[in-house]
Amino acid sequence: MTSLLVAFAAVLLLAVLVSSLAHRTILSTAALFLVAGFVLGDGVSGVVSLRPGDPVVGTLAELALFAVLFTDGMRVGWADLRSAWRLPGRALGWGLPLTLLVTALCAHYLVGLGWAESLLIGAILAPTDPVFAAALVGDDRVPPRLRHLLNVESGVNDGLALPFVVVFLAIAAGSEDLHLGELGLELIVGVAIGVLVPLVAILLERTRLFSASIQYEPLNAIAIGLLVLALGKATHGNLFLAAFAAGITVATFGERQRESFEHFGELIAELLKLAALLVFGALITPGLLGEIGWNGWAFAVLALVAARPLAIWIAFWRSRLSGREQAAMMWFGPKGFASVVYALLVLESGIPAADKIFHLAAVTIVASILAHSSTDIVVARWFDDEHEVPTWFGRARTLIRRPSATKSPRTQQDDL
């Protein structure tokens, strides 16, 4: 435990020192922690010795995913979704399940996993990570509707994929362990806690008896999150759905609480995410990378270059996205933190195919982190016309396209 703490502190300091460079280049902080974990783990140097069954692995994964889903939920209140839902609705309603199904088909026919296990790994790898979308979402050269689309999709799909992971994991565990009634109750209790706890807390603060001071305002959302976590554990409700529902409830009914917690909460979630990535990297060994065989590597490649591109192409068929925007959406589906934690949960579950699923997911996630974190700035620059065409041609094209600027506000809203 001490060696893990020292390693995390050292890598965190290094990440802070190179963070400015990372924002300007293909260097990725997440990739840094992943590679550091791999180098420090048992498979290479042995500085950090971890096993999948160690308590720190499960506890850290649970806390990190809870924090991430809580903060993700706060980014996507109902008002945000209603304001521009058409394109995100396509990505979440069609793109997510299609990505899951195509990935499952690759796992079944290429690797030979059973259908339950194939659907499980499809659910693990379906979500995208908002961290790797940051370069596109924060770049003014990228069209606003594409930035909004990527931001909403990556913020919501972690929570939407979770029920699929829970259900397919229960099915893969075997019929004797599958109790759909208990599973449904667990999900319902989790959502109920996630909605009621923050709603009651927000309503209490609006009464004459209670009022949070400026200094303690950021702690309001932390108190809500901790209470949701504690009640979820006490009632055996699903912690992760509770976290996501709580974040959405705060964003919907407590705008002031959302704003005061935003920066502080993201820092907490980021710390836990980076620690989990370090642990995940430490569990990956050179032997693991060599055990999956050629079909495992082929699956990882297809999961990145075929599953999401095909799903997004179908989901956005005849949409108003330009060809360049759609191509960016098809490629930029990075696997990240949610997939890491879901893979760790499967590894701890002890199902017969747990090791194989973890190995396949690990290789795919590593390949995605390295590929997408090194191409996000390249994709952002792709939308910078000044880098692609002469100035005179750009001006001429602007004059030609000027009539499109006369769209009515209603039509512009429909584009979103």
Tab-separated table of C-alpha atoms in Angstrom, residues 52 103-104 106-108 111-126 164-174 280 283-284 288-289 291-293 295-297 299-300 303 335 338-366:
chain	number	residue	atom	x	y	z
A	52	PRO	CA	-6.974	-8.455	-8.877
A	103	THR	CA	-18.457	-5.544	-30.550
A	104	ALA	CA	-20.321	-8.603	-29.211
A	106	CYS	CA	-16.669	-9.681	-33.062
A	107	ALA	CA	-16.075	-11.244	-29.637
A	108	HIS	CA	-18.316	-14.242	-30.375
A	111	VAL	CA	-12.568	-14.922	-30.114
A	112	GLY	CA	-15.137	-17.633	-29.422
A	113	LEU	CA	-16.769	-16.205	-26.298
A	114	GLY	CA	-20.310	-17.278	-25.428
A	115	TRP	CA	-23.145	-14.901	-26.194
A	116	ALA	CA	-23.542	-13.699	-22.602
A	117	GLU	CA	-19.807	-13.024	-22.287
A	118	SER	CA	-19.701	-11.399	-25.745
A	119	LEU	CA	-22.553	-9.058	-24.864
A	120	LEU	CA	-20.817	-8.308	-21.563
A	121	ILE	CA	-17.568	-7.226	-23.213
A	122	GLY	CA	-19.640	-5.251	-25.728
A	123	ALA	CA	-21.238	-3.360	-22.811
A	124	ILE	CA	-17.831	-2.813	-21.195
A	125	LEU	CA	-16.360	-1.267	-24.347
A	126	ALA	CA	-19.416	0.685	-25.538
A	164	PHE	CA	-26.241	-3.678	-19.520
A	165	VAL	CA	-22.995	-4.515	-17.711
A	166	VAL	CA	-24.890	-5.506	-14.556
A	167	VAL	CA	-27.439	-7.676	-16.393
A	168	PHE	CA	-24.979	-9.439	-18.719
A	169	LEU	CA	-22.573	-10.034	-15.822
A	170	ALA	CA	-25.387	-11.672	-13.847
A	171	ILE	CA	-26.293	-13.846	-16.842
A	172	ALA	CA	-22.666	-14.816	-17.417
A	173	ALA	CA	-22.355	-15.775	-13.739
A	174	GLY	CA	-24.746	-18.683	-14.338
A	280	PHE	CA	-5.163	-0.858	-13.960
A	283	LEU	CA	-2.429	-5.325	-13.405
A	284	ILE	CA	-1.385	-5.527	-17.070
A	288	LEU	CA	-1.057	-10.864	-20.480
A	289	LEU	CA	-0.353	-9.025	-23.722
A	291	GLU	CA	-1.607	-14.565	-24.022
A	292	ILE	CA	-4.512	-13.228	-26.050
A	293	GLY	CA	-3.187	-14.432	-29.401
A	295	ASN	CA	-7.470	-13.230	-32.662
A	296	GLY	CA	-7.455	-11.189	-29.447
A	297	TRP	CA	-5.411	-8.450	-31.093
A	299	PHE	CA	-10.673	-8.173	-31.871
A	300	ALA	CA	-9.087	-5.110	-30.242
A	303	ALA	CA	-13.483	-2.910	-31.692
A	335	LYS	CA	-12.447	3.722	-24.462
A	338	ALA	CA	-15.655	3.551	-17.284
A	339	SER	CA	-14.440	0.621	-19.374
A	340	VAL	CA	-11.447	0.230	-17.035
A	341	VAL	CA	-13.648	-0.037	-13.949
A	342	TYR	CA	-16.235	-2.291	-15.621
A	343	ALA	CA	-13.373	-4.624	-16.633
A	344	LEU	CA	-12.091	-4.627	-13.045
A	345	LEU	CA	-15.584	-5.459	-11.777
A	346	VAL	CA	-15.755	-8.434	-14.139
A	347	LEU	CA	-12.293	-9.593	-13.051
A	348	GLU	CA	-13.404	-9.529	-9.396
A	349	SER	CA	-16.688	-11.316	-10.156
A	350	GLY	CA	-15.013	-14.679	-10.574
A	351	ILE	CA	-17.108	-15.770	-13.573
A	352	PRO	CA	-15.468	-18.537	-15.672
A	353	ALA	CA	-14.468	-16.199	-18.497
A	354	ALA	CA	-13.417	-13.298	-16.226
A	355	ASP	CA	-9.702	-13.469	-17.050
A	356	LYS	CA	-10.269	-13.700	-20.796
A	357	ILE	CA	-12.757	-10.827	-20.814
A	358	PHE	CA	-10.401	-8.696	-18.721
A	359	HIS	CA	-7.463	-9.441	-21.022
A	360	LEU	CA	-9.426	-8.553	-24.159
A	361	ALA	CA	-10.876	-5.414	-22.590
A	362	ALA	CA	-7.448	-4.389	-21.240
A	363	VAL	CA	-5.742	-4.684	-24.624
A	364	THR	CA	-8.557	-2.775	-26.341
A	365	ILE	CA	-8.540	-0.006	-23.716
A	366	VAL	CA	-4.762	0.365	-23.851
